[in-house]
Tab-separated table of C-alpha atoms and ligand atoms in Angstrom:
chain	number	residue	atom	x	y	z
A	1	UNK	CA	-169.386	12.267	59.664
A	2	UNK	CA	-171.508	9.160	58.443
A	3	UNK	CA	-172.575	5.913	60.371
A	4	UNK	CA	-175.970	4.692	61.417
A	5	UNK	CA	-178.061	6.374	64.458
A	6	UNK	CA	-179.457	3.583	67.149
A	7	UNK	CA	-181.728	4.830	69.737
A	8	UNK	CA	-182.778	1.932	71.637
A	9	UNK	CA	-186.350	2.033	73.757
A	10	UNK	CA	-186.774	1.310	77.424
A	11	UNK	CA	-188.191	-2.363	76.791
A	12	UNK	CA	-184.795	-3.124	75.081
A	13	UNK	CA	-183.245	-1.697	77.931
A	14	UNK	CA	-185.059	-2.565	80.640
A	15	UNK	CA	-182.335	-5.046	82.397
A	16	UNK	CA	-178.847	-6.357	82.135
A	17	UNK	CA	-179.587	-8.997	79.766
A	18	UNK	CA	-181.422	-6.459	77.285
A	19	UNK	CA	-178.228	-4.011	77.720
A	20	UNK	CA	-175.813	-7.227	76.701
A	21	UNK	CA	-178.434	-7.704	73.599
A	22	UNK	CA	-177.262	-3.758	72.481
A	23	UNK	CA	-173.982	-3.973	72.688
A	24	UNK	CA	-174.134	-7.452	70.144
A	25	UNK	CA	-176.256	-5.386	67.812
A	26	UNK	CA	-173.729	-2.765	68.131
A	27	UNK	CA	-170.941	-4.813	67.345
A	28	UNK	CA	-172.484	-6.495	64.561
A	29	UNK	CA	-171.979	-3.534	62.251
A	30	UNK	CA	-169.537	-1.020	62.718
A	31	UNK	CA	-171.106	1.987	61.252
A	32	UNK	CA	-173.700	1.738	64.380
A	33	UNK	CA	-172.011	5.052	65.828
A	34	UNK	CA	-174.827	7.245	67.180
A	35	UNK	CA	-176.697	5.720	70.439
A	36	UNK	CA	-180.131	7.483	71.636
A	37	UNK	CA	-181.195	5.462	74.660
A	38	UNK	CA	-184.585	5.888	76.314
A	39	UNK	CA	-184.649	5.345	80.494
A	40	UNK	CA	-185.353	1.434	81.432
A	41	UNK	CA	-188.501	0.335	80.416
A	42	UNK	CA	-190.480	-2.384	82.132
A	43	UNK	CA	-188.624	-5.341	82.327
A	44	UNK	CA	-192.892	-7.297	82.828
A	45	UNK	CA	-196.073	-6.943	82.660
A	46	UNK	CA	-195.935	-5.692	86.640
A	47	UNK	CA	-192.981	-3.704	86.457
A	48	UNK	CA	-192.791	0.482	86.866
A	49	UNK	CA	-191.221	2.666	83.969
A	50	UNK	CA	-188.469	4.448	85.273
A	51	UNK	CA	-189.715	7.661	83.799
A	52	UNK	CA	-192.860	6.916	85.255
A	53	UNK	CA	-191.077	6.323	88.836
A	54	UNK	CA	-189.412	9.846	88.281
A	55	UNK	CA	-192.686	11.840	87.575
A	56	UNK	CA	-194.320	10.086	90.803
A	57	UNK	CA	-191.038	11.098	93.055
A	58	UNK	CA	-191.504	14.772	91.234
A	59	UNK	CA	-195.186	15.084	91.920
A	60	UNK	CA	-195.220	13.181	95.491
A	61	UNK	CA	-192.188	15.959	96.987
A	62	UNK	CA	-193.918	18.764	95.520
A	63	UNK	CA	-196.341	17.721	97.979
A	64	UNK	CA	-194.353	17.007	100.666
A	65	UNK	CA	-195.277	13.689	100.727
A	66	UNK	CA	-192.653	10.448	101.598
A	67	UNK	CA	-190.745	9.468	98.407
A	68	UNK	CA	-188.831	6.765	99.706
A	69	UNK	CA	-190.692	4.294	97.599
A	70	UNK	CA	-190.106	5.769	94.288
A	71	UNK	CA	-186.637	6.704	95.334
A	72	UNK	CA	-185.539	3.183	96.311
A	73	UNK	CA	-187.250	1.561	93.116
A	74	UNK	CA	-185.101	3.425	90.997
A	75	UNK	CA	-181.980	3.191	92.706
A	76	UNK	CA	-182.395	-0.795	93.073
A	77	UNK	CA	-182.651	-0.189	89.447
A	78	UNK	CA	-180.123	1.719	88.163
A	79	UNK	CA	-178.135	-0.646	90.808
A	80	UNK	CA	-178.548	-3.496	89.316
A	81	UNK	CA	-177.855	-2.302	86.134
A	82	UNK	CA	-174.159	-1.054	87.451
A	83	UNK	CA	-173.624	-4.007	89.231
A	84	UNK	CA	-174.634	-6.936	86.651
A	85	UNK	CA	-172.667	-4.945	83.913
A	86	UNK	CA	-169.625	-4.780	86.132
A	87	UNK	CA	-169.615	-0.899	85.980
A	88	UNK	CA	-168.007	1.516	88.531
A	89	UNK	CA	-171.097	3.981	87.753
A	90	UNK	CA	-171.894	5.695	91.567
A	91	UNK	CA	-175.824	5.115	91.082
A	92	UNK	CA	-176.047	6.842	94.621
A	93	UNK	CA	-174.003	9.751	93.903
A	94	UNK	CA	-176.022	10.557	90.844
A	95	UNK	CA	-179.574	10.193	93.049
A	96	UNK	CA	-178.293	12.342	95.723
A	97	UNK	CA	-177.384	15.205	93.241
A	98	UNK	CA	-181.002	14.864	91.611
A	99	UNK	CA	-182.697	14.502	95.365
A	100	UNK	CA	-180.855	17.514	95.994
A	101	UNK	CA	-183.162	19.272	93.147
A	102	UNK	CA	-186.645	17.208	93.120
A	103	UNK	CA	-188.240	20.729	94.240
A	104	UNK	CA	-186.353	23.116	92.685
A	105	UNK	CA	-189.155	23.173	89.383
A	106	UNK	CA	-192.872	23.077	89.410
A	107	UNK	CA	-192.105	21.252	85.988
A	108	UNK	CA	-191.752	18.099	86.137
A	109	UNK	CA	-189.657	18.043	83.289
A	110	UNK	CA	-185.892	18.117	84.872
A	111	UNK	CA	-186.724	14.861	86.844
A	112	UNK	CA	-187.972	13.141	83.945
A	113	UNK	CA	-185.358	13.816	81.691
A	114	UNK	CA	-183.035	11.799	84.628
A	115	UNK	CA	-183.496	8.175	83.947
A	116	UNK	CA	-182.585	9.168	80.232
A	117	UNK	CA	-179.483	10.765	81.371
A	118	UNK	CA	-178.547	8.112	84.201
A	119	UNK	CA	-178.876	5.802	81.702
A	120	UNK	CA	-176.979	7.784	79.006
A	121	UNK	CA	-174.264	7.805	81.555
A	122	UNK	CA	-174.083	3.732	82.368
A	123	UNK	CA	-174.264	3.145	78.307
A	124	UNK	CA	-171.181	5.627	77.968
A	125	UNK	CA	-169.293	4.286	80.876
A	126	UNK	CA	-170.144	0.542	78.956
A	127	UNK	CA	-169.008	1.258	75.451
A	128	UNK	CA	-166.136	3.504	76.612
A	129	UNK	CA	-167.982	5.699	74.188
A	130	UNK	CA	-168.456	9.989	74.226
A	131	UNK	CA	-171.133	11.204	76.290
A	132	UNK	CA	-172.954	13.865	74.697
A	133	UNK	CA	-175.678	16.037	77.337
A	134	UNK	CA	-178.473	16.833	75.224
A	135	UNK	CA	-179.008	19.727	77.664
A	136	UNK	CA	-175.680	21.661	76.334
A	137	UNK	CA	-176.923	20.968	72.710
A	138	UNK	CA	-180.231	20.296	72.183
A	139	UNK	CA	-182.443	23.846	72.342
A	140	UNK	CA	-185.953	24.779	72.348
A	141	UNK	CA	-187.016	28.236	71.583
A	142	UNK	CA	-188.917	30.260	73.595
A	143	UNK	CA	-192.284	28.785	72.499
A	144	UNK	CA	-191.564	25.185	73.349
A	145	UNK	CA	-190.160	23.927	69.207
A	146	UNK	CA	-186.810	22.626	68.473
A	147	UNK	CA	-184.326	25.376	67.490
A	148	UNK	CA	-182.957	24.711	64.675
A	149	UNK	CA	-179.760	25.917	65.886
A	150	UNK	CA	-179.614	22.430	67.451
A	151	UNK	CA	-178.437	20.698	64.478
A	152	UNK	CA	-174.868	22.650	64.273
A	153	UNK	CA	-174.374	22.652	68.327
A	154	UNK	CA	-175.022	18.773	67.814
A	155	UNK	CA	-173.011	18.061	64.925
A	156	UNK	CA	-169.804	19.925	66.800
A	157	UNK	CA	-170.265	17.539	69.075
A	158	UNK	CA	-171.011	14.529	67.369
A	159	UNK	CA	-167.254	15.002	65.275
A	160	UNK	CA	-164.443	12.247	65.776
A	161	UNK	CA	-164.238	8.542	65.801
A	162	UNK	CA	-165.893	6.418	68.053
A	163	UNK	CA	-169.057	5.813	69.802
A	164	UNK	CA	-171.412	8.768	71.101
A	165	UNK	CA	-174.089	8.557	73.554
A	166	UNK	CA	-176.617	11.332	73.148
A	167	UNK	CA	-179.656	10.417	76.241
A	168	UNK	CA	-183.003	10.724	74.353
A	169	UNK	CA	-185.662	12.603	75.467
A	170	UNK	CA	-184.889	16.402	76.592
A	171	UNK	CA	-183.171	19.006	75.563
A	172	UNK	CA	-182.848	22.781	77.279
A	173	UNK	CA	-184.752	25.886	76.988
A	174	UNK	CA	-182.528	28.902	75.947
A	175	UNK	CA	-182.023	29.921	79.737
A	176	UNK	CA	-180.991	26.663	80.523
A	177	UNK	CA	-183.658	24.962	81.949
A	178	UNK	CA	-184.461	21.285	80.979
A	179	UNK	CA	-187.130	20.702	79.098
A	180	UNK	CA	-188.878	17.271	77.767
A	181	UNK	CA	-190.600	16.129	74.513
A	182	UNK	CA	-194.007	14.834	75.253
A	183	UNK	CA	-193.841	10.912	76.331
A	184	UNK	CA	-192.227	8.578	74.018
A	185	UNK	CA	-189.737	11.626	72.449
A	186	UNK	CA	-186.349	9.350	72.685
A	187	UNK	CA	-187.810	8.679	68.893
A	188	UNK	CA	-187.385	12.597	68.285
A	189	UNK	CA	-184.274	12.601	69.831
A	190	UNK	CA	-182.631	9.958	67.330
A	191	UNK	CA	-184.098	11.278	64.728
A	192	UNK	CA	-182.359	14.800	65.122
A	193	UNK	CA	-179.275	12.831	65.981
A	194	UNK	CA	-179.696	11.296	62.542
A	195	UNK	CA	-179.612	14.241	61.109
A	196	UNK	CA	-176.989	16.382	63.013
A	197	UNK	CA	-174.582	13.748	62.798
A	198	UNK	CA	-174.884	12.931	58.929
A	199	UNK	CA	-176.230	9.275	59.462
A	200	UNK	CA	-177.513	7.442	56.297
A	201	UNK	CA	-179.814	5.270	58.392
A	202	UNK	CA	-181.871	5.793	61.304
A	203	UNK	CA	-182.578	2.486	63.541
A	204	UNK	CA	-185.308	2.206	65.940
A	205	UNK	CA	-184.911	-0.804	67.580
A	206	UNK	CA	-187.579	-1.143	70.063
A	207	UNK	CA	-190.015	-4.541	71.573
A	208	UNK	CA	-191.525	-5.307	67.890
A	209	UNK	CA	-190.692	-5.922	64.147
A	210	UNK	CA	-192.419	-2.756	62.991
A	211	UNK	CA	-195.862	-2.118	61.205
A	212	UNK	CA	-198.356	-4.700	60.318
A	213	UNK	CA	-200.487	-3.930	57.491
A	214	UNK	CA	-203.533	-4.225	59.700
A	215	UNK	CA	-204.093	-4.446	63.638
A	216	UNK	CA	-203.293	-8.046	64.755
A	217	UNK	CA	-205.838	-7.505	67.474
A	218	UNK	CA	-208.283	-7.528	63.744
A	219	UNK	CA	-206.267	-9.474	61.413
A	220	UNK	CA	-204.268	-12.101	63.506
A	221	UNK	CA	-200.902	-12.444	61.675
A	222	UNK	CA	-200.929	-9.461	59.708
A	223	UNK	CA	-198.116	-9.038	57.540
A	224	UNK	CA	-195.153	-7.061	58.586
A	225	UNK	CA	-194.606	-4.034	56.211
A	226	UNK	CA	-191.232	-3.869	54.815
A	227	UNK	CA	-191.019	-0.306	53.116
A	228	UNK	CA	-193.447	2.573	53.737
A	229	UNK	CA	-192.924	5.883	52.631
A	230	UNK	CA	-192.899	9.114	55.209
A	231	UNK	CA	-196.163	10.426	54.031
A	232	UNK	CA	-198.104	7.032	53.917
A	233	UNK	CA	-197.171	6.447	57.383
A	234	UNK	CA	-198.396	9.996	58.420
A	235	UNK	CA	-201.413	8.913	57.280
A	236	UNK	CA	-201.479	5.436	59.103
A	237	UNK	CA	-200.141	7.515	62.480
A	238	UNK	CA	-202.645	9.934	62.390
A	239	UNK	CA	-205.108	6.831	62.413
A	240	UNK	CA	-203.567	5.303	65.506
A	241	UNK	CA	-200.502	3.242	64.131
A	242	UNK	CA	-198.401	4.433	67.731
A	243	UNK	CA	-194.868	2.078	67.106
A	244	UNK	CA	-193.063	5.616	66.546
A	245	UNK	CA	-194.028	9.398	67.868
A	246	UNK	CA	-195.209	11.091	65.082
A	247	UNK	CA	-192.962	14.100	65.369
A	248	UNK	CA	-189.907	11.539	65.300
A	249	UNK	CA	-189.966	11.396	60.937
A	250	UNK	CA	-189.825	15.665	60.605
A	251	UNK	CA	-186.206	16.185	61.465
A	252	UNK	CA	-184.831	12.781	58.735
A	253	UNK	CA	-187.619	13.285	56.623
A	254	UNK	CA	-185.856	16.700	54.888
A	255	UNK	CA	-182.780	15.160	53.975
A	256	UNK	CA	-184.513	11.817	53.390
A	257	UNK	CA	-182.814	9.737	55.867
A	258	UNK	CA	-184.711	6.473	55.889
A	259	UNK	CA	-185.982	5.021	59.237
A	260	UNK	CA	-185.288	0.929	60.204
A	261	UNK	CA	-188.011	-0.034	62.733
A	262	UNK	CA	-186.203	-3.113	64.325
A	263	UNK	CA	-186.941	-5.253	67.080
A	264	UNK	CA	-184.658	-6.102	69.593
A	265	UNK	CA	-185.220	-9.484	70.546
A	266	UNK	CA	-185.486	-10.416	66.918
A	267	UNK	CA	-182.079	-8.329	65.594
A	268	UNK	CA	-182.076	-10.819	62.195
A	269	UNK	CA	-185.763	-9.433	61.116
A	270	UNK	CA	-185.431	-6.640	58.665
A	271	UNK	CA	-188.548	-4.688	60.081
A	272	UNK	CA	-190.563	-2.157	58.783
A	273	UNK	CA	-187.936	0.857	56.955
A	274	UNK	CA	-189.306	4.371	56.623
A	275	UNK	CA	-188.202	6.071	53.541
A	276	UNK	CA	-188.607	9.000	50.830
A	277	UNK	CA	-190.068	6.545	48.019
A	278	UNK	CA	-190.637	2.993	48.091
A	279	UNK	CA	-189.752	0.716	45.456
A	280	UNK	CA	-192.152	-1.963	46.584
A	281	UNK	CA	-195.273	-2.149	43.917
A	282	UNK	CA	-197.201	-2.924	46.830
A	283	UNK	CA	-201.052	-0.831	45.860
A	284	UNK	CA	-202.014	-0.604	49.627
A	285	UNK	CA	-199.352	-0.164	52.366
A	286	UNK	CA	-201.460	-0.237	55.420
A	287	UNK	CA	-205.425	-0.587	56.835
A	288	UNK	CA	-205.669	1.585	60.053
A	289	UNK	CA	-209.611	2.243	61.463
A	290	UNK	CA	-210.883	3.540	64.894
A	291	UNK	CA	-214.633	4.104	66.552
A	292	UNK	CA	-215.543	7.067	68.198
A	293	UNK	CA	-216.554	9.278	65.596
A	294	UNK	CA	-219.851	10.798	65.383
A	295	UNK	CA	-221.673	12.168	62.374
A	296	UNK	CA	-223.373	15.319	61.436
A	297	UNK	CA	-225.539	15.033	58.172
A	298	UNK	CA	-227.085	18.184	56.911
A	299	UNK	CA	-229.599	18.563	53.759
A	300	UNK	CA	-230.454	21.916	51.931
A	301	UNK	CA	-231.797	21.938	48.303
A	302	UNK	CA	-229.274	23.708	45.783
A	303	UNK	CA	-226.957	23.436	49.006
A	304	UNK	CA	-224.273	24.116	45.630
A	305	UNK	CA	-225.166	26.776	44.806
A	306	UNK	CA	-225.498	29.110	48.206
A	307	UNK	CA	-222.689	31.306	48.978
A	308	UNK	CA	-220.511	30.784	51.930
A	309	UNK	CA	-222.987	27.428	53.056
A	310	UNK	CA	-219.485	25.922	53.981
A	311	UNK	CA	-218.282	28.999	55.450
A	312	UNK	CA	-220.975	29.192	57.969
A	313	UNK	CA	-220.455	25.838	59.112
A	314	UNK	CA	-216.893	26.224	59.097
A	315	UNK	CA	-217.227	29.382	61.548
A	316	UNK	CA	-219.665	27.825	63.925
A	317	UNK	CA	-216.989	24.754	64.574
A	318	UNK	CA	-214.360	27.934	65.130
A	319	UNK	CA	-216.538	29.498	67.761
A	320	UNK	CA	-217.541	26.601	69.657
A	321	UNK	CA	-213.518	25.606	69.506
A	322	UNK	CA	-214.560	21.948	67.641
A	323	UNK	CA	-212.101	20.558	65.397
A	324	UNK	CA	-213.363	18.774	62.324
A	325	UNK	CA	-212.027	15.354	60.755
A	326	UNK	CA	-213.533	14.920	57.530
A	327	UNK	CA	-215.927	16.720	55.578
A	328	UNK	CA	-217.580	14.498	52.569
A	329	UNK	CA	-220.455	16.395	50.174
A	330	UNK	CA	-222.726	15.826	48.136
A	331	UNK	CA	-224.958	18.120	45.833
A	332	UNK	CA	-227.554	18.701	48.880
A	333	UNK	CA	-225.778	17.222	51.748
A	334	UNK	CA	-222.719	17.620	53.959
A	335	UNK	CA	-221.763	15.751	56.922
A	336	UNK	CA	-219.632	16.547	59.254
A	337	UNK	CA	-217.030	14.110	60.883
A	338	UNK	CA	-216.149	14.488	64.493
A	339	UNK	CA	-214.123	12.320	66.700
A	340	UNK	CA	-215.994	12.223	70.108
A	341	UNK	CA	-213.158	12.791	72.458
A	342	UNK	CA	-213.614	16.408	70.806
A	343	UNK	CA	-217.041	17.387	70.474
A	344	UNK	CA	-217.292	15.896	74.268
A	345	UNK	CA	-220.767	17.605	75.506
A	346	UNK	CA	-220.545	20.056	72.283
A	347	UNK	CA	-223.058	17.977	70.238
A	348	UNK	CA	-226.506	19.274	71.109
A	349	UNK	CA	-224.381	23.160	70.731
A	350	UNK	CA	-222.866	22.343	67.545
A	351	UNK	CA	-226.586	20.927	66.373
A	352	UNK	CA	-228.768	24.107	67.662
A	353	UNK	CA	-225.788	26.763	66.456
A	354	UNK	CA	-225.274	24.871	62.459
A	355	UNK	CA	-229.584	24.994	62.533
A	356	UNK	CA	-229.523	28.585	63.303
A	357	UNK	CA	-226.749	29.536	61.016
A	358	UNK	CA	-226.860	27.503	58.364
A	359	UNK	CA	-230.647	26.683	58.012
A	360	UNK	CA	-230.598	22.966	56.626
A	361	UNK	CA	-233.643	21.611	55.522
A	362	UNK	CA	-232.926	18.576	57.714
A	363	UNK	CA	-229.860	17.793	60.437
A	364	UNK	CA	-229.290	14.714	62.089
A	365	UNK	CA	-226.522	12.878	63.925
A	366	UNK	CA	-225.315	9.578	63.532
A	367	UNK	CA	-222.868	8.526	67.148
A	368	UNK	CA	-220.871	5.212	66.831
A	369	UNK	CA	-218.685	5.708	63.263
A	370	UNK	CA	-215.818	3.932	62.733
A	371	UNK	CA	-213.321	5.360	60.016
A	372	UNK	CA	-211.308	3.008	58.581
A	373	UNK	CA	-208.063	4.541	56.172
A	374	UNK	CA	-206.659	2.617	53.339
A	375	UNK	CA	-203.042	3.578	52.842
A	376	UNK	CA	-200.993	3.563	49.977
A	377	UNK	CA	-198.737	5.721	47.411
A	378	UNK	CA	-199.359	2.897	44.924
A	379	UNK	CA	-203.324	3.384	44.372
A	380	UNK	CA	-201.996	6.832	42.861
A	381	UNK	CA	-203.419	6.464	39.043
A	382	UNK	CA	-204.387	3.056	39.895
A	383	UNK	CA	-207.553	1.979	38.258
A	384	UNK	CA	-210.049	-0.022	40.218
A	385	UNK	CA	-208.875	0.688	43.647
A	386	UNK	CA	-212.115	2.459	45.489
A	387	UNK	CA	-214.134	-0.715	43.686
A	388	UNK	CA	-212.049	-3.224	45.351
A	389	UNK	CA	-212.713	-1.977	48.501
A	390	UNK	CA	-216.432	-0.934	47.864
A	391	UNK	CA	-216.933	-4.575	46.592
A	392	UNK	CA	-214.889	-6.580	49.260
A	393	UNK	CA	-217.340	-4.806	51.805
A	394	UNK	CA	-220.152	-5.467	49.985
A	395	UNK	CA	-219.173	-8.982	50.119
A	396	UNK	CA	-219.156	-9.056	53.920
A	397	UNK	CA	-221.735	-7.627	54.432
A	398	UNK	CA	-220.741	-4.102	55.613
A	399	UNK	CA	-223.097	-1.072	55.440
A	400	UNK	CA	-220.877	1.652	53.849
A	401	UNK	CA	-221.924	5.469	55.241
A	402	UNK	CA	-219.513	7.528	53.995
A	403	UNK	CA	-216.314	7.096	51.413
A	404	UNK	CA	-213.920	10.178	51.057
A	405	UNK	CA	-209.951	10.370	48.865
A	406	UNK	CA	-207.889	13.305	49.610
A	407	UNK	CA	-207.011	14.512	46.284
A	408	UNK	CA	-202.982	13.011	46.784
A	409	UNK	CA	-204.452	9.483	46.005
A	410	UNK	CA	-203.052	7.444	48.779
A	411	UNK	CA	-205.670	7.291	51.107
A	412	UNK	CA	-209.351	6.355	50.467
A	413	UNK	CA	-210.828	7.023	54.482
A	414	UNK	CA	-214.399	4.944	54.760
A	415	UNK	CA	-216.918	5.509	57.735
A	416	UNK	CA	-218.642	2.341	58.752
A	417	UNK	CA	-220.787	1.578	61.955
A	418	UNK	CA	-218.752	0.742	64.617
A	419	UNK	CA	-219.853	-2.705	65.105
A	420	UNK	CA	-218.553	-3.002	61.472
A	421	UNK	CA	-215.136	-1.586	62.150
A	422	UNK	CA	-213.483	-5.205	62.351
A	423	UNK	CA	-215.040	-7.264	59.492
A	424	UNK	CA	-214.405	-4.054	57.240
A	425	UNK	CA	-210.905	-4.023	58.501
A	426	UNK	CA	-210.557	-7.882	57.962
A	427	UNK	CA	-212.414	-7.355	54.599
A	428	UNK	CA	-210.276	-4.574	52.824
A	429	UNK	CA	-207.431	-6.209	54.180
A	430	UNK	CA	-208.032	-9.576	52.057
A	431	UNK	CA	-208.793	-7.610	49.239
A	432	UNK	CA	-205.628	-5.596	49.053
A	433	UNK	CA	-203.202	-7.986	51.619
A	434	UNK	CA	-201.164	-8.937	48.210
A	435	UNK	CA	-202.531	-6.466	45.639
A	436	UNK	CA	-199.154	-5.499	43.646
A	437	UNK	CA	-197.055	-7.704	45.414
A	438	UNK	CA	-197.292	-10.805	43.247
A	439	UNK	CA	-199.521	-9.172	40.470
B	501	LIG	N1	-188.714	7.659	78.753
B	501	LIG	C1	-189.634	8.536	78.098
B	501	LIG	C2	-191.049	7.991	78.188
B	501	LIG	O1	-191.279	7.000	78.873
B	501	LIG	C3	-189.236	8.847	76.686
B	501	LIG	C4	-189.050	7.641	75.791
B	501	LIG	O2	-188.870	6.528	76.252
B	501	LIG	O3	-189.051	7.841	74.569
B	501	LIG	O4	-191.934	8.539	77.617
């Protein structure tokens, strides 16, 4: 086995014309064997997801309630669909066997899985290609992860020429029972295609040309990365980069199958590829920042050299369930990064409890942080890097509280006020936008 993995997402096929636009970027290159599509997307701004139709129908039976209107959307859809693509595909059969079974889980996850499938089925029926159920071959074990067992099951089926269609999305726990990735998981899907099937390249061709360096909605224009590697972009996700699920690189990452972010409606752009190492010299790879963060600053003299100071603090987040982002010290100081979605009302608690057990000579909090991460394997031994940034935010201006670099070298995280978070963004990405690139 060998070829190239293509899992398509539901903008790129939201509607006959979009479905048309596949099967040319299929054609184009032969090795283009594997095909993970998500359920139709929205074909506007207006329009319903068909997954999102699905869980409504799921939710509004359980209830009892009329379902006609998420029923009919998705059959005019999945209509259309046969009908503009000239296919003999029995839309209505198909509905009435799912109708049938709307009830039959409190899960919503067997409905959900359906536009994935029905749409599985109309891609198969198009490229006269194998139709591979996901729910006979891909497994979860009995805590909800991906059994590994999945690869060999998949790659049994994935053997012989031609086209297969594998629907993203679900798979099946081991007594059967559908079961769903959480939203967005057709990227998991193709990526364990990828790999079951022996593909050298994993394409994600979706409604944009991959990563910008920067958000647009900061840096209009941002460049487009080209090459990132898996572990720089772990580090961009983490920050809120969302064009891929973040459990999609695990299953390529292993046996270093590199990932093609492509977009659709621009097939000729090479987009932003995923991949072991990169052999761009580029220093910085990425700028990725968010507010909401909220800061806990503690002082103790010879804070160094108590025993177990960072123990204490460690076990008070553990009993009042609060995970921690960042940690940065000093010789008499440690603060305490938290993003606020997770200390929701915890603050004053967290506060009283590190007072009592950790007896600071002074605590205060500081709401409205921004972190901002700079990303990039290339800083690694690179001289100068934390003074670029330090000095292109002293040149606009920006206030910096906090500066902290994981010992790997790729990622220098800075907190900033909030109302800081875009000219810092803007800032460190002029200073680094071409650092390596030309140099
Ligand atoms: N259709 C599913 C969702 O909307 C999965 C996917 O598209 O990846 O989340």
């Amino acid at each position: 086995m060998s070829g190239i993995t293509c899992k398509f997402g539901g903008t790129s096929l939201a509607d006959a014309a979009c479905v048309r636009q596949m099967v040319e970027i299929l054609r184009a290159h032969p090795g283009r064997r594997f095909i993970v599509p998500s359920a139709p997307g929205k074909r506007h701004a207006g329009d319903k997801k068909i997954t999102d139709l699905l869980y409504t129908w799921h939710n509004m039976a359980r209830q009892g309630l009329d379902v006609s209107e998420p029923c009919s959307l998705i059959a005019e859809r999945f209509s259309e669909l046969a009908r503009e693509l000239n296919l003999t595909f029995d839309v209505d059969a198909h509905l009435n066997e799912i109708a049938a079974r709307v009830t039959d889980f409190e899960e919503p996850d067997f409905m959900a899985s359906r536009g994935e499938y029905l749409n599985g089925r109309l891609i198969a029926e198009l490229l006269e290609a194998t139709f591979v159920d996901p729910a006979e071959c891909i497994r979860f074990d009995g805590i909800g992860r991906l059994d590994p067992v999945t690869y060999k099951l998949l790659a049994k089926r994935l053997e012989g020429p031609g086209l297969f269609v594998v629907p993203g999305f679900y798979g099946a726990t081991p007594d059967g029972h559908i079961k769903t990735f959480s939203r967005g998981g057709s990227d998991i899907t193709g990526s364990i295609v990828a790999r079951a099937s022996g593909s050298s390249l994993y394409e994600n061709w979706t409604d944009v040309c991959g990563f910008r360096m920067a958000d647009p909605r900061i840096v209009r224009d941002a460049k487009w990365i080209e090459e990132i590697t898996y572990q720089e972009l772990r580090e961009l996700s983490y920050m809120g980069a969302t064009v891929l699920h973040d459990e999609a690189i695990f299953p390529v990452r292993e046996l270093g199958i590199p990932i093609n972010i492509r977009n659709t409606k621009e097939p000729d752009h090479p987009g932003t590829t995923i991949v072991p190492r990169r052999e761009s010299r580029q220093v910085v790879c990425g700028i990725a920042g968010r507010a909401g963060f909220t800061m806990f600053n503690m002082e103790k003299t010879f804070m160094n050299k108590e025993r177990g100071f960072g123990l204490r603090v460690l076990s008070v987040l553990e009993e009042l369930d609060v995970a921690w982002e960042h940690m940065p010290t000093g010789i008499d100081t440690l603060s305490l990064i938290v993003r606020d979605e997770e200390l929701g009302q915890k603050g004053d608690a967290l506060r009283e409890e590190l007072t009592e057990r950790c007896k600071p000579d002074n605590i205060s909090i500081t709401p409205g942080i921004a972190i901002i991460a700079t990303v990039g394997v290339g800083m690694n031994h690179m001289i100068g890097v934390a003074a670029r940034l330090c000095g292109a935010l002293a040149e606009a201006g920006v206030n910096l509280r906090v500066i902290d670099q994981g010992s790997s070298e790729m990622n220098i995280i800075v907190g900033v006020e909030e109302r800081d978070l875009a000219p810092a963004v803007h800032a460190i990405y002029g200073a680094f936008e071409d650092w390596g690139r030309t140099d």
